[in-house]
Coordinates of C-alpha atoms and ligand atoms in Angstrom, one line a residue:
M1 CA 16.1 20.6 -59.8
K2 CA 16.7 23.2 -57.4
V3 CA 13.6 24.1 -56.1
F4 CA 13.3 20.0 -56.0
I5 CA 16.1 19.9 -53.9
L6 CA 15.3 22.7 -51.8
L7 CA 12.0 20.9 -51.2
L8 CA 14.1 18.0 -49.2
L9 CA 16.2 20.3 -47.3
I10 CA 12.8 21.6 -46.0
I11 CA 11.0 18.0 -45.6
F12 CA 14.1 16.7 -43.8
I13 CA 14.3 19.4 -41.7
G14 CA 10.4 19.6 -40.3
L15 CA 10.8 16.2 -39.6
F16 CA 14.2 16.6 -37.6
S17 CA 12.2 19.2 -35.9
C18 CA 9.2 17.0 -35.3
Q19 CA 11.3 14.0 -33.8
Q20 CA 13.0 16.5 -31.7
S21 CA 10.6 17.5 -30.3
T22 CA 8.5 14.5 -30.3
Q23 CA 12.6 13.4 -28.0
N24 CA 12.1 16.5 -25.7
Q25 CA 8.5 15.3 -25.3
I26 CA 9.9 12.3 -23.7
D27 CA 12.3 13.1 -21.9
N28 CA 10.5 16.0 -20.0
L29 CA 7.9 13.4 -19.0
K30 CA 10.5 10.8 -18.5
Q31 CA 11.9 14.1 -16.3
A32 CA 8.5 14.4 -14.3
L33 CA 7.8 11.2 -13.6
A34 CA 11.1 10.5 -11.7
N35 CA 10.2 13.7 -9.3
S36 CA 6.6 12.6 -8.5
Y37 CA 5.6 12.0 -5.3
K38 CA 6.1 7.8 -4.3
P39 CA 4.3 6.5 -0.6
G40 CA 7.3 4.9 0.9
L41 CA 7.3 1.6 3.0
G42 CA 7.2 3.2 6.1
E43 CA 4.2 5.2 4.9
F44 CA 1.7 2.2 4.2
M45 CA 3.2 1.0 7.9
S46 CA 2.1 3.6 9.0
G47 CA -1.5 3.4 7.4
I48 CA -1.5 -0.2 7.9
Q49 CA -0.7 0.6 11.6
V50 CA -4.3 3.1 12.4
H51 CA -5.8 0.1 10.6
H52 CA -4.0 -2.6 12.6
A53 CA -5.9 -0.1 16.1
K54 CA -9.4 0.4 14.4
L55 CA -9.6 -2.9 13.4
W56 CA -9.1 -4.7 17.1
F57 CA -11.0 -2.2 18.0
A58 CA -13.9 -2.4 15.7
G59 CA -13.7 -6.3 16.5
Q60 CA -14.3 -5.9 20.1
A61 CA -17.7 -3.9 19.6
Q62 CA -18.6 -6.6 17.0
N63 CA -18.9 -4.0 14.5
W64 CA -18.4 -6.0 11.9
K65 CA -18.6 -4.0 9.0
L66 CA -16.5 -1.5 10.5
A67 CA -14.3 -4.7 10.4
D68 CA -14.5 -5.9 7.1
F69 CA -14.1 -2.2 6.2
E70 CA -10.7 -2.3 8.1
I71 CA -9.4 -5.1 6.8
N72 CA -10.1 -3.8 3.0
E73 CA -8.2 -0.8 4.7
I74 CA -4.9 -3.6 5.4
K75 CA -5.1 -4.8 2.2
E76 CA -5.3 -1.7 -0.2
S77 CA -2.3 -0.9 1.2
L78 CA -0.3 -3.9 1.0
S79 CA -1.2 -3.3 -3.3
G80 CA 0.0 0.1 -2.8
I81 CA 3.5 -1.4 -1.2
E82 CA 3.7 -4.0 -3.9
K83 CA 3.0 -1.6 -6.4
Y84 CA 5.3 1.1 -5.5
C85 CA 7.3 0.0 -3.7
S86 CA 9.3 -2.9 -5.6
D87 CA 12.5 -1.4 -5.1
R88 CA 12.3 -2.6 -1.4
P89 CA 13.4 -6.6 -0.8
E90 CA 11.6 -7.1 2.0
I91 CA 8.4 -6.9 0.2
K92 CA 9.6 -10.6 -0.9
K93 CA 8.5 -11.6 2.6
L94 CA 4.8 -9.6 2.0
S95 CA 3.2 -12.7 1.4
M96 CA 3.1 -14.1 4.9
I97 CA 0.4 -12.0 6.4
I98 CA -1.9 -12.8 3.2
E99 CA -3.3 -15.9 5.2
P100 CA -3.9 -14.6 8.8
I101 CA -6.0 -11.6 6.6
N102 CA -7.7 -14.3 5.7
N103 CA -8.2 -16.0 8.1
L104 CA -9.2 -13.0 10.2
S105 CA -11.6 -12.0 7.3
R106 CA -13.3 -15.6 8.0
A107 CA -14.2 -15.1 11.6
V108 CA -15.3 -11.6 10.5
I109 CA -17.8 -12.6 7.7
S110 CA -18.9 -15.7 10.6
K111 CA -19.0 -12.4 13.2
N112 CA -17.6 -15.5 15.6
I113 CA -15.8 -12.9 18.6
S114 CA -13.7 -15.6 20.0
Q115 CA -11.7 -16.5 16.5
F116 CA -11.8 -12.9 15.2
K117 CA -9.3 -12.4 19.1
S118 CA -7.2 -15.6 17.9
S119 CA -6.8 -15.1 14.1
Y120 CA -6.3 -11.3 15.0
A121 CA -3.1 -11.9 17.7
I122 CA -1.8 -14.3 15.0
L123 CA -1.8 -11.5 12.5
T124 CA -0.1 -9.2 14.7
S125 CA 2.4 -11.9 15.7
T126 CA 2.4 -12.0 11.7
C127 CA 3.4 -7.9 11.7
N128 CA 6.0 -8.7 13.7
S129 CA 6.9 -12.4 12.3
C130 CA 7.9 -9.6 8.7
H131 CA 9.7 -7.3 11.0
Q132 CA 12.1 -9.3 12.9
A133 CA 12.6 -11.2 9.6
T134 CA 13.4 -7.7 7.4
N135 CA 16.3 -7.0 10.3
H136 CA 13.6 -4.7 12.1
D137 CA 12.7 -6.4 14.9
Y138 CA 12.9 -3.6 17.4
N139 CA 9.9 -2.3 15.8
I140 CA 7.4 -4.6 17.8
I141 CA 3.4 -4.2 17.1
I142 CA 0.7 -5.2 19.5
Q143 CA -3.0 -5.7 20.7
P144 CA -3.8 -2.4 21.2
V145 CA -5.2 -0.8 24.4
T146 CA -6.3 2.4 22.3
P147 CA -8.2 3.3 19.8
P148 CA -5.6 4.9 18.0
Y149 CA -8.2 8.6 18.3
S150 CA -10.9 9.9 20.4
N151 CA -13.8 11.2 17.2
Q152 CA -14.6 7.4 16.4
D153 CA -17.4 5.5 18.0
F154 CA -17.2 1.8 17.3
K155 CA -20.2 0.8 18.5
P156 CA -22.3 -1.0 15.4
T157 CA -25.3 1.1 14.0
N158 CA -27.5 -2.3 14.2
Ligands
HEC201 C1 7.1 -7.5 4.6 C2 6.8 -7.9 5.5 C3 6.4 -6.7 6.8 C4 4.9 -7.0 7.1 C5 3.7 -8.5 7.1 C6 4.4 -6.2 8.5 N1 5.3 -5.1 8.0 FE1 5.2 -2.9 8.9 N2 7.7 -3.4 8.3 C7 8.5 -3.4 7.7 C8 9.5 -3.0 7.0 C9 10.6 -3.2 6.2 C10 9.3 -2.1 8.2 C11 10.6 -0.8 7.8 C12 10.0 0.8 7.0 C13 10.5 1.0 6.2 O1 11.8 0.9 6.4 O2 10.8 2.0 6.6 C14 8.0 -2.0 8.7 C15 7.5 -0.6 9.1 C16 6.6 -0.5 10.2 C17 6.3 0.3 10.5 C18 6.9 1.7 11.2 C19 6.6 3.4 10.9 C20 7.0 3.8 12.4 O3 7.5 4.9 11.8 O4 7.0 3.7 13.2 C21 4.6 -0.5 11.7 C22 3.6 0.8 12.7 C23 4.6 -1.1 11.2 N3 5.5 -1.9 10.3 C24 3.2 -1.4 11.3 C25 3.4 -3.3 11.0 C26 1.6 -3.8 11.0 C27 0.5 -3.3 12.0 C28 1.8 -5.1 10.4 C29 0.9 -5.6 10.2 C30 -0.3 -5.7 10.9 C31 2.9 -4.6 9.9 N4 4.2 -3.6 9.8 C32 3.2 -6.1 8.2 C33 7.9 -4.8 7.5 C34 6.7 -5.9 7.2

């Protein structure tokens, strides 16, 4: 009988400590997740700003492959915003940019420079519409005047 009780006790302690260590692991993981780096909305926007500028010069040079690439980079940043910035109430307005981007994409696919220019103007004004709608009206986006970097050639390769 004594042996039986001792055995039960050992099993019980074993189970308890096992549960404790699982709980510790969960707590450690939770803490690691909470401390892990998440890019902020402003960082995504700064990325979008660069691709928005490059997109203009790619379109002007009729480098449609690069223009298409830049559009996809903007789309990736938008997905990143939805994934990592869901705590920001402003992102409810994000969907307003989808249609202007899709229209611009169509202009790029059909290699239509005049449609590109007009769609680009609409995209840029939509950036500003959202900034106004989210109390960032002081943050004004324009069609770029000079390329953001001097070490990139926008001419098409063929
Ligand atoms: C949700 C609507 C929304 C749309 C659409 C939007 N923005 Fe923003 N943007 C914001 C908000 C909100 C901020 C402020 C972010 C912060 O608090 O850091 C911001 C900030 C910025 C900044 C400031 C970053 C800095 O440090 O100067 C730039 C640049 C920017 N946006 C560019 C753009 C461009 C370019 C587009 C269009 C291609 C665009 N945004 C579309 C909401 C939007």
